[in-house]
mmCIF file of C-alpha atoms in Angstrom:
data_model
loop_
_atom_site.group_PDB
_atom_site.id
_atom_site.type_symbol
_atom_site.label_atom_id
_atom_site.label_comp_id
_atom_site.label_asym_id
_atom_site.label_seq_id
_atom_site.Cartn_x
_atom_site.Cartn_y
_atom_site.Cartn_z
ATOM 1 C CA MET A 2 158.963 301.923 202.867
ATOM 2 C CA ALA A 3 157.928 305.298 201.519
ATOM 3 C CA SER A 4 155.202 307.190 203.380
ATOM 4 C CA LYS A 5 151.643 306.961 202.093
ATOM 5 C CA PRO A 6 150.993 309.698 199.514
ATOM 6 C CA LEU A 7 148.143 312.115 200.068
ATOM 7 C CA GLY A 8 144.885 311.415 198.296
ATOM 8 C CA VAL A 9 145.348 307.818 197.189
ATOM 9 C CA SER A 10 142.573 305.244 197.020
ATOM 10 C CA ARG A 11 143.109 301.530 197.518
ATOM 11 C CA VAL A 12 141.877 298.339 195.904
ATOM 12 C CA ARG A 13 142.743 294.757 196.867
ATOM 13 C CA LEU A 14 143.086 292.440 193.885
ATOM 14 C CA PRO A 15 140.602 289.541 194.057
ATOM 15 C CA ALA A 16 140.971 285.982 192.858
ATOM 16 C CA GLY A 17 140.633 285.886 189.100
ATOM 17 C CA GLY A 18 142.182 285.265 185.737
ATOM 18 C CA TRP A 19 143.410 288.716 184.712
ATOM 19 C CA SER A 20 146.879 288.747 183.188
ATOM 20 C CA THR A 21 147.920 292.222 184.335
ATOM 21 C CA VAL A 22 146.944 294.835 186.918
ATOM 22 C CA LEU A 23 146.008 297.102 184.023
ATOM 23 C CA ALA A 24 143.549 294.535 182.633
ATOM 24 C CA TYR A 25 141.859 294.200 186.022
ATOM 25 C CA LEU A 26 141.558 297.957 186.580
ATOM 26 C CA CYS A 27 140.101 298.460 183.103
ATOM 27 C CA GLN A 28 137.409 295.854 183.775
ATOM 28 C CA HIS A 29 136.739 296.720 187.433
ATOM 29 C CA PHE A 30 136.446 300.452 186.710
ATOM 30 C CA SER A 31 134.764 300.112 183.346
ATOM 31 C CA ASN A 32 133.482 303.693 183.434
ATOM 32 C CA ILE A 33 137.082 304.910 183.055
ATOM 33 C CA ALA A 34 138.549 304.577 179.555
ATOM 34 C CA PRO A 35 141.523 302.168 179.168
ATOM 35 C CA GLU A 36 143.597 305.034 177.723
ATOM 36 C CA VAL A 37 143.129 306.923 181.002
ATOM 37 C CA TRP A 38 144.443 303.970 183.004
ATOM 38 C CA ARG A 39 147.445 303.603 180.675
ATOM 39 C CA THR A 40 148.251 307.290 181.125
ATOM 40 C CA ARG A 41 148.057 306.941 184.907
ATOM 41 C CA PHE A 42 150.509 304.035 184.797
ATOM 42 C CA LEU A 43 152.924 306.029 182.623
ATOM 43 C CA GLN A 44 152.608 309.018 184.978
ATOM 44 C CA GLN A 45 153.484 306.712 187.908
ATOM 45 C CA LYS A 46 150.078 307.191 189.545
ATOM 46 C CA ILE A 47 149.476 303.461 190.136
ATOM 47 C CA LEU A 48 151.394 302.190 193.180
ATOM 48 C CA ASN A 49 152.087 298.900 194.935
ATOM 49 C CA GLU A 50 151.917 298.104 198.669
ATOM 50 C CA LEU A 51 155.244 299.927 199.196
ATOM 51 C CA TYR A 52 153.841 303.018 197.442
ATOM 52 C CA GLN A 53 156.171 302.441 194.501
ATOM 53 C CA PRO A 54 155.038 302.899 190.861
ATOM 54 C CA ILE A 55 153.788 299.806 189.068
ATOM 55 C CA ALA A 56 154.855 299.048 185.498
ATOM 56 C CA LEU A 57 152.293 299.118 182.712
ATOM 57 C CA ASP A 58 152.692 295.353 182.206
ATOM 58 C CA ALA A 59 152.826 294.431 185.921
ATOM 59 C CA PRO A 60 151.357 290.925 186.420
ATOM 60 C CA PHE A 61 148.090 290.428 188.286
ATOM 61 C CA VAL A 62 148.669 288.935 191.764
ATOM 62 C CA PRO A 63 145.514 287.967 193.717
ATOM 63 C CA GLY A 64 145.500 289.467 197.203
ATOM 64 C CA ALA A 65 147.918 292.281 196.376
ATOM 65 C CA THR A 66 147.017 295.860 197.248
ATOM 66 C CA VAL A 67 147.111 298.549 194.592
ATOM 67 C CA TYR A 68 146.933 302.276 195.270
ATOM 68 C CA TYR A 69 145.691 304.752 192.680
ATOM 69 C CA PHE A 70 144.899 308.443 192.451
ATOM 70 C CA ARG A 71 141.283 309.284 191.686
ATOM 71 C CA GLU A 72 140.965 312.132 189.199
ATOM 72 C CA LEU A 73 138.066 314.118 187.817
ATOM 73 C CA SER A 74 138.256 316.377 184.797
ATOM 74 C CA ALA A 75 135.780 318.920 186.170
ATOM 75 C CA GLU A 76 134.990 318.644 189.869
ATOM 76 C CA PRO A 77 132.357 321.025 191.270
ATOM 77 C CA GLU A 78 133.693 323.385 193.926
ATOM 78 C CA VAL A 79 131.783 323.351 197.203
ATOM 79 C CA PRO A 80 131.754 326.918 198.600
ATOM 80 C CA PHE A 81 131.345 325.920 202.257
ATOM 81 C CA GLN A 82 134.005 325.244 204.870
ATOM 82 C CA GLU A 83 134.258 322.567 207.534
ATOM 83 C CA GLN A 84 135.095 323.781 211.050
ATOM 84 C CA VAL A 85 137.406 321.923 213.447
ATOM 85 C CA LEU A 86 135.691 321.340 216.800
ATOM 86 C CA PHE A 87 138.344 319.236 218.541
ATOM 87 C CA GLU A 88 141.747 317.694 217.930
ATOM 88 C CA ASP A 89 144.126 315.517 219.927
ATOM 89 C CA GLU A 90 146.706 312.877 219.047
ATOM 90 C CA HIS A 91 143.979 310.368 218.116
ATOM 91 C CA LEU A 92 140.941 312.291 216.906
ATOM 92 C CA LEU A 93 139.889 315.144 214.685
ATOM 93 C CA VAL A 94 136.270 316.254 215.038
ATOM 94 C CA VAL A 95 134.740 318.663 212.531
ATOM 95 C CA ASP A 96 131.469 320.464 211.968
ATOM 96 C CA LYS A 97 130.637 319.488 208.383
ATOM 97 C CA PRO A 98 128.625 321.868 206.189
ATOM 98 C CA HIS A 99 125.795 320.844 203.904
ATOM 99 C CA PHE A 100 126.792 319.768 200.363
ATOM 100 C CA LEU A 101 130.319 318.605 201.312
ATOM 101 C CA ALA A 102 130.906 314.850 201.044
ATOM 102 C CA THR A 103 132.693 313.017 203.839
ATOM 103 C CA ALA A 104 135.102 311.129 201.545
ATOM 104 C CA PRO A 105 135.703 310.784 197.790
ATOM 105 C CA VAL A 106 132.562 309.587 196.040
ATOM 106 C CA GLY A 107 130.965 310.106 192.638
ATOM 107 C CA ASN A 108 131.784 313.545 191.255
ATOM 108 C CA TYR A 109 133.657 314.645 194.381
ATOM 109 C CA VAL A 110 137.285 313.838 195.232
ATOM 110 C CA GLU A 111 139.182 316.936 196.339
ATOM 111 C CA GLN A 112 135.983 318.695 197.441
ATOM 112 C CA THR A 113 135.438 316.377 200.402
ATOM 113 C CA VAL A 114 136.104 316.710 204.121
ATOM 114 C CA LEU A 115 138.684 313.944 204.087
ATOM 115 C CA ARG A 116 140.807 315.216 201.198
ATOM 116 C CA ARG A 117 140.636 318.830 202.319
ATOM 117 C CA LEU A 118 141.889 317.944 205.806
ATOM 118 C CA GLN A 119 144.492 315.433 204.633
ATOM 119 C CA ARG A 120 146.104 318.154 202.566
ATOM 120 C CA ARG A 121 145.604 321.123 204.882
ATOM 121 C CA LEU A 122 146.800 319.346 208.027
ATOM 122 C CA HIS A 123 149.279 316.988 206.318
ATOM 123 C CA ILE A 124 147.708 313.830 207.767
ATOM 124 C CA PRO A 125 147.718 311.252 204.932
ATOM 125 C CA GLU A 126 146.438 308.451 207.209
ATOM 126 C CA LEU A 127 143.355 310.412 208.267
ATOM 127 C CA VAL A 128 140.102 308.459 207.820
ATOM 128 C CA ALA A 129 136.479 308.968 208.851
ATOM 129 C CA ALA A 130 135.230 306.820 211.732
ATOM 130 C CA HIS A 131 131.724 307.012 210.232
ATOM 131 C CA ARG A 132 129.964 308.863 207.429
ATOM 132 C CA LEU A 133 127.484 311.634 206.988
ATOM 133 C CA ASP A 134 125.533 311.995 203.755
ATOM 134 C CA ARG A 135 126.859 314.741 201.521
ATOM 135 C CA LEU A 136 123.664 316.757 201.998
ATOM 136 C CA THR A 137 123.657 316.371 205.800
ATOM 137 C CA ALA A 138 125.537 318.828 208.017
ATOM 138 C CA GLY A 139 126.950 318.335 211.498
ATOM 139 C CA VAL A 140 129.440 316.520 213.710
ATOM 140 C CA LEU A 141 131.863 314.173 211.961
ATOM 141 C CA LEU A 142 134.520 312.104 213.730
ATOM 142 C CA LEU A 143 137.835 311.325 211.986
ATOM 143 C CA VAL A 144 140.758 309.181 213.145
ATOM 144 C CA LYS A 145 144.320 310.434 212.674
ATOM 145 C CA ARG A 146 146.397 307.248 213.036
ATOM 146 C CA ALA A 147 146.011 303.916 211.254
ATOM 147 C CA GLN A 148 146.516 301.939 214.476
ATOM 148 C CA ASP A 149 143.550 303.702 216.114
ATOM 149 C CA ARG A 150 141.005 303.240 213.327
ATOM 150 C CA ASP A 151 139.393 299.990 214.384
ATOM 151 C CA ALA A 152 138.878 301.092 217.992
ATOM 152 C CA TYR A 153 136.784 304.103 216.950
ATOM 153 C CA GLN A 154 135.058 302.534 213.960
ATOM 154 C CA ARG A 155 134.030 299.622 216.188
ATOM 155 C CA LEU A 156 132.083 302.070 218.376
ATOM 156 C CA PHE A 157 129.806 302.830 215.445
ATOM 157 C CA ARG A 158 129.562 299.203 214.305
ATOM 158 C CA GLU A 159 128.508 298.140 217.800
ATOM 159 C CA HIS A 160 126.083 301.083 218.282
ATOM 160 C CA ALA A 161 128.119 302.368 221.229
ATOM 161 C CA VAL A 162 127.809 306.010 220.118
ATOM 162 C CA GLU A 163 124.807 308.093 221.161
ATOM 163 C CA LYS A 164 123.922 310.060 218.027
ATOM 164 C CA THR A 165 121.497 312.982 218.053
ATOM 165 C CA TYR A 166 120.118 314.579 214.905
ATOM 166 C CA GLU A 167 117.701 317.417 214.263
ATOM 167 C CA ALA A 168 115.385 317.870 211.288
ATOM 168 C CA ILE A 169 112.728 320.208 209.974
ATOM 169 C CA ALA A 170 109.749 318.400 208.460
ATOM 170 C CA PRO A 171 105.949 318.678 208.165
ATOM 171 C CA ALA A 172 103.861 318.287 211.296
ATOM 172 C CA LEU A 173 102.769 314.836 212.455
ATOM 173 C CA PRO A 174 99.916 315.602 214.885
ATOM 174 C CA GLN A 175 98.467 312.088 214.494
ATOM 175 C CA LEU A 176 101.431 310.528 216.324
ATOM 176 C CA THR A 177 102.142 310.403 220.052
ATOM 177 C CA PHE A 178 105.686 311.494 220.959
ATOM 178 C CA PRO A 179 108.234 310.312 221.748
ATOM 179 C CA TYR A 180 107.614 307.916 218.879
ATOM 180 C CA THR A 181 109.783 304.973 217.824
ATOM 181 C CA HIS A 182 109.785 303.964 214.187
ATOM 182 C CA LEU A 183 110.998 300.496 213.194
ATOM 183 C CA SER A 184 111.170 299.099 209.683
ATOM 184 C CA GLN A 185 113.169 296.923 207.323
ATOM 185 C CA LEU A 186 115.307 299.076 205.046
ATOM 186 C CA GLN A 187 116.704 297.660 201.825
ATOM 187 C CA ALA A 188 118.429 299.095 198.786
ATOM 188 C CA ASP A 189 115.989 300.134 196.093
ATOM 189 C CA PRO A 190 116.526 297.704 193.176
ATOM 190 C CA GLU A 191 115.401 300.366 190.700
ATOM 191 C CA CYS A 192 117.829 303.031 191.921
ATOM 192 C CA PHE A 193 121.053 301.839 193.539
ATOM 193 C CA PHE A 194 121.689 304.914 195.701
ATOM 194 C CA LEU A 195 118.232 304.998 197.289
ATOM 195 C CA MET A 196 116.728 302.990 200.132
ATOM 196 C CA ARG A 197 113.169 301.881 200.739
ATOM 197 C CA GLU A 198 111.072 300.196 203.394
ATOM 198 C CA GLU A 199 109.926 296.619 202.831
ATOM 199 C CA ASP A 200 107.908 294.053 204.721
ATOM 200 C CA GLY A 201 109.909 291.906 207.073
ATOM 201 C CA VAL A 202 111.776 291.900 210.356
ATOM 202 C CA PRO A 203 112.873 295.482 211.187
ATOM 203 C CA ASN A 204 116.571 296.220 210.767
ATOM 204 C CA SER A 205 116.353 299.960 211.489
ATOM 205 C CA GLN A 206 115.121 301.934 214.486
ATOM 206 C CA THR A 207 114.728 305.668 215.150
ATOM 207 C CA ARG A 208 113.309 307.434 218.196
ATOM 208 C CA ILE A 209 111.631 310.723 217.290
ATOM 209 C CA GLU A 210 110.858 313.643 219.596
ATOM 210 C CA VAL A 211 109.464 317.108 218.927
ATOM 211 C CA LEU A 212 111.590 320.109 219.885
ATOM 212 C CA LYS A 213 109.281 322.841 218.586
ATOM 213 C CA GLN A 214 105.939 322.989 216.807
ATOM 214 C CA GLY A 215 104.908 325.419 214.096
ATOM 215 C CA PRO A 216 101.671 325.692 212.139
ATOM 216 C CA THR A 217 103.034 323.710 209.160
ATOM 217 C CA TYR A 218 106.499 322.450 210.071
ATOM 218 C CA TRP A 219 107.918 320.934 213.236
ATOM 219 C CA HIS A 220 111.479 320.845 214.540
ATOM 220 C CA TYR A 221 112.272 317.217 215.381
ATOM 221 C CA VAL A 222 115.029 315.573 217.413
ATOM 222 C CA LEU A 223 116.017 312.161 216.045
ATOM 223 C CA TYR A 224 117.885 309.388 217.842
ATOM 224 C CA PRO A 225 118.933 306.667 215.389
ATOM 225 C CA VAL A 226 119.502 303.407 217.252
ATOM 226 C CA THR A 227 120.790 301.819 214.050
ATOM 227 C CA GLY A 228 122.730 303.534 211.281
ATOM 228 C CA ARG A 229 121.291 302.395 207.972
ATOM 229 C CA LYS A 230 121.921 304.421 204.823
ATOM 230 C CA HIS A 231 119.428 307.330 204.540
ATOM 231 C CA GLN A 232 117.601 305.917 207.582
ATOM 232 C CA LEU A 233 116.322 309.206 209.000
ATOM 233 C CA ARG A 234 115.237 310.519 205.617
ATOM 234 C CA VAL A 235 113.328 307.351 204.741
ATOM 235 C CA HIS A 236 111.713 307.024 208.161
ATOM 236 C CA LEU A 237 110.311 310.564 208.213
ATOM 237 C CA ALA A 238 109.205 310.346 204.582
ATOM 238 C CA SER A 239 107.398 307.064 205.241
ATOM 239 C CA LEU A 240 105.496 308.747 208.089
ATOM 240 C CA GLY A 241 104.302 311.436 205.694
ATOM 241 C CA ALA A 242 106.826 314.082 206.774
ATOM 242 C CA PRO A 243 109.722 314.235 204.275
ATOM 243 C CA ILE A 244 112.559 316.414 205.548
ATOM 244 C CA VAL A 245 112.498 319.929 204.148
ATOM 245 C CA GLY A 246 114.861 320.188 201.179
ATOM 246 C CA ASP A 247 114.966 316.436 200.509
ATOM 247 C CA ASP A 248 114.933 315.785 196.774
ATOM 248 C CA PHE A 249 115.282 311.997 197.165
ATOM 249 C CA TYR A 250 112.416 311.042 199.447
ATOM 250 C CA PRO A 251 109.579 310.436 199.020
ATOM 251 C CA GLN A 252 110.181 310.955 195.289
ATOM 252 C CA LEU A 253 113.450 311.422 193.411
ATOM 253 C CA THR A 254 113.559 314.634 191.382
ATOM 254 C CA THR A 255 115.238 314.988 188.013
ATOM 255 C CA SER A 256 117.410 317.905 189.136
ATOM 256 C CA GLN A 257 121.154 317.206 189.073
ATOM 257 C CA GLN A 258 122.170 320.650 190.329
ATOM 258 C CA ASP A 259 122.705 321.508 193.997
ATOM 259 C CA ASN A 260 120.638 324.453 195.185
ATOM 260 C CA TYR A 261 122.765 326.120 197.838
ATOM 261 C CA GLN A 262 119.780 328.244 198.881
ATOM 262 C CA ARG A 263 117.762 325.234 200.015
ATOM 263 C CA PRO A 264 119.963 322.791 201.967
ATOM 264 C CA LEU A 265 118.519 319.603 203.381
ATOM 265 C CA GLN A 266 117.207 320.481 206.836
ATOM 266 C CA LEU A 267 118.975 317.600 208.576
ATOM 267 C CA LEU A 268 121.740 318.172 211.119
ATOM 268 C CA ALA A 269 123.934 315.709 213.011
ATOM 269 C CA ARG A 270 123.715 317.690 216.246
ATOM 270 C CA SER A 271 125.947 315.673 218.573
ATOM 271 C CA LEU A 272 127.966 312.541 219.343
ATOM 272 C CA ARG A 273 128.473 311.073 222.826
ATOM 273 C CA PHE A 274 130.655 308.018 223.638
ATOM 274 C CA ILE A 275 133.295 306.598 225.931
ATOM 275 C CA ASP A 276 136.685 306.982 224.276
ATOM 276 C CA PRO A 277 138.036 303.440 223.779
ATOM 277 C CA LEU A 278 141.655 304.606 224.097
ATOM 278 C CA THR A 279 141.444 307.036 227.011
ATOM 279 C CA GLY A 280 138.293 305.953 228.857
ATOM 280 C CA GLN A 281 137.035 309.556 228.824
ATOM 281 C CA LEU A 282 133.442 310.552 228.154
ATOM 282 C CA ARG A 283 133.444 312.417 224.847
ATOM 283 C CA PHE A 284 130.721 314.824 223.761
ATOM 284 C CA PHE A 285 130.837 316.926 220.616
ATOM 285 C CA SER A 286 128.094 319.261 219.416
ATOM 286 C CA SER A 287 127.533 321.162 216.177
ATOM 287 C CA ALA A 288 127.342 324.957 216.206
ATOM 288 C CA ARG A 289 125.216 324.977 213.038
ATOM 289 C CA GLN A 290 121.526 325.797 213.043
ATOM 290 C CA LEU A 291 118.593 324.657 210.936
ATOM 291 C CA MET A 292 115.989 327.047 209.589
ATOM 292 C CA ASN A 293 113.422 328.675 211.833
ATOM 293 C CA ILE A 294 110.205 326.690 211.312
ATOM 294 C CA GLU A 295 108.199 329.897 211.343
ATOM 295 C CA HIS A 296 110.195 331.396 208.477
ATOM 296 C CA ILE A 297 110.165 328.604 205.901
ATOM 297 C CA ALA A 298 108.641 329.935 202.689
ATOM 298 C CA GLU A 299 106.873 327.343 200.600
ATOM 299 C CA THR A 300 108.210 329.041 197.461
ATOM 300 C CA CYS A 301 111.815 328.425 198.562
ATOM 301 C CA TYR A 302 111.244 324.757 199.203
#
């Protein structure tokens, strides 16, 4: 079997009544014009499980795996570089900058940590063990070999990784610290990429401590016990202290343009865990710094 090409995405064909792979892809990815899919087939950019090109009229087979190359006509360039913190035969740990997505999503394919490193280091099987939001900076763990993926991803699923974050946000003098915030987080039905708190049994938990106090803003240390989407951003916003630079919470802005001068002041400071393959205690820490709370100008944020 040929080796896995760099930069391919995968989809497993579900049960259904499509006649061809092309018909399924056109319906499943309805935001991409059928002519684009036909061109990709003709350019041999649609592959089967053996990484061989699929014919334009290839029949639909439920359960089969199809590989395809994601393409964007005009992808924004992210002018910040990830830094490698650690590498061995199993792991690659990087210090991710703000504004760089972990893996292909939305308007970003090549300008992501995963695709940059797959190409630069020639590791086509490289995958992220977890994810950081595009706007969040800090420590990101990636797995180099397919056979090791589940062992490391299971650590995050089973909450066996001690994660420490830092954030700059307005002062919360009414609370007693350390403070633990619990709530039920659910997807916002009015905006699919946002989360919101609802009544019900808590499914998210964050311990919050204060590292430094300023007259207006405080420097917080956050320990997420669970790992819900946007958990830290929603929790601080719900307490009345939205993270500095957050355009999503508590209210979504209409701006679609990244402002590189005002990054989200949220940093994944460190990861600590027992390596499931070696038994070693692993600890990785970001070298990046958030803004000085005494120097935040209201006009900049």
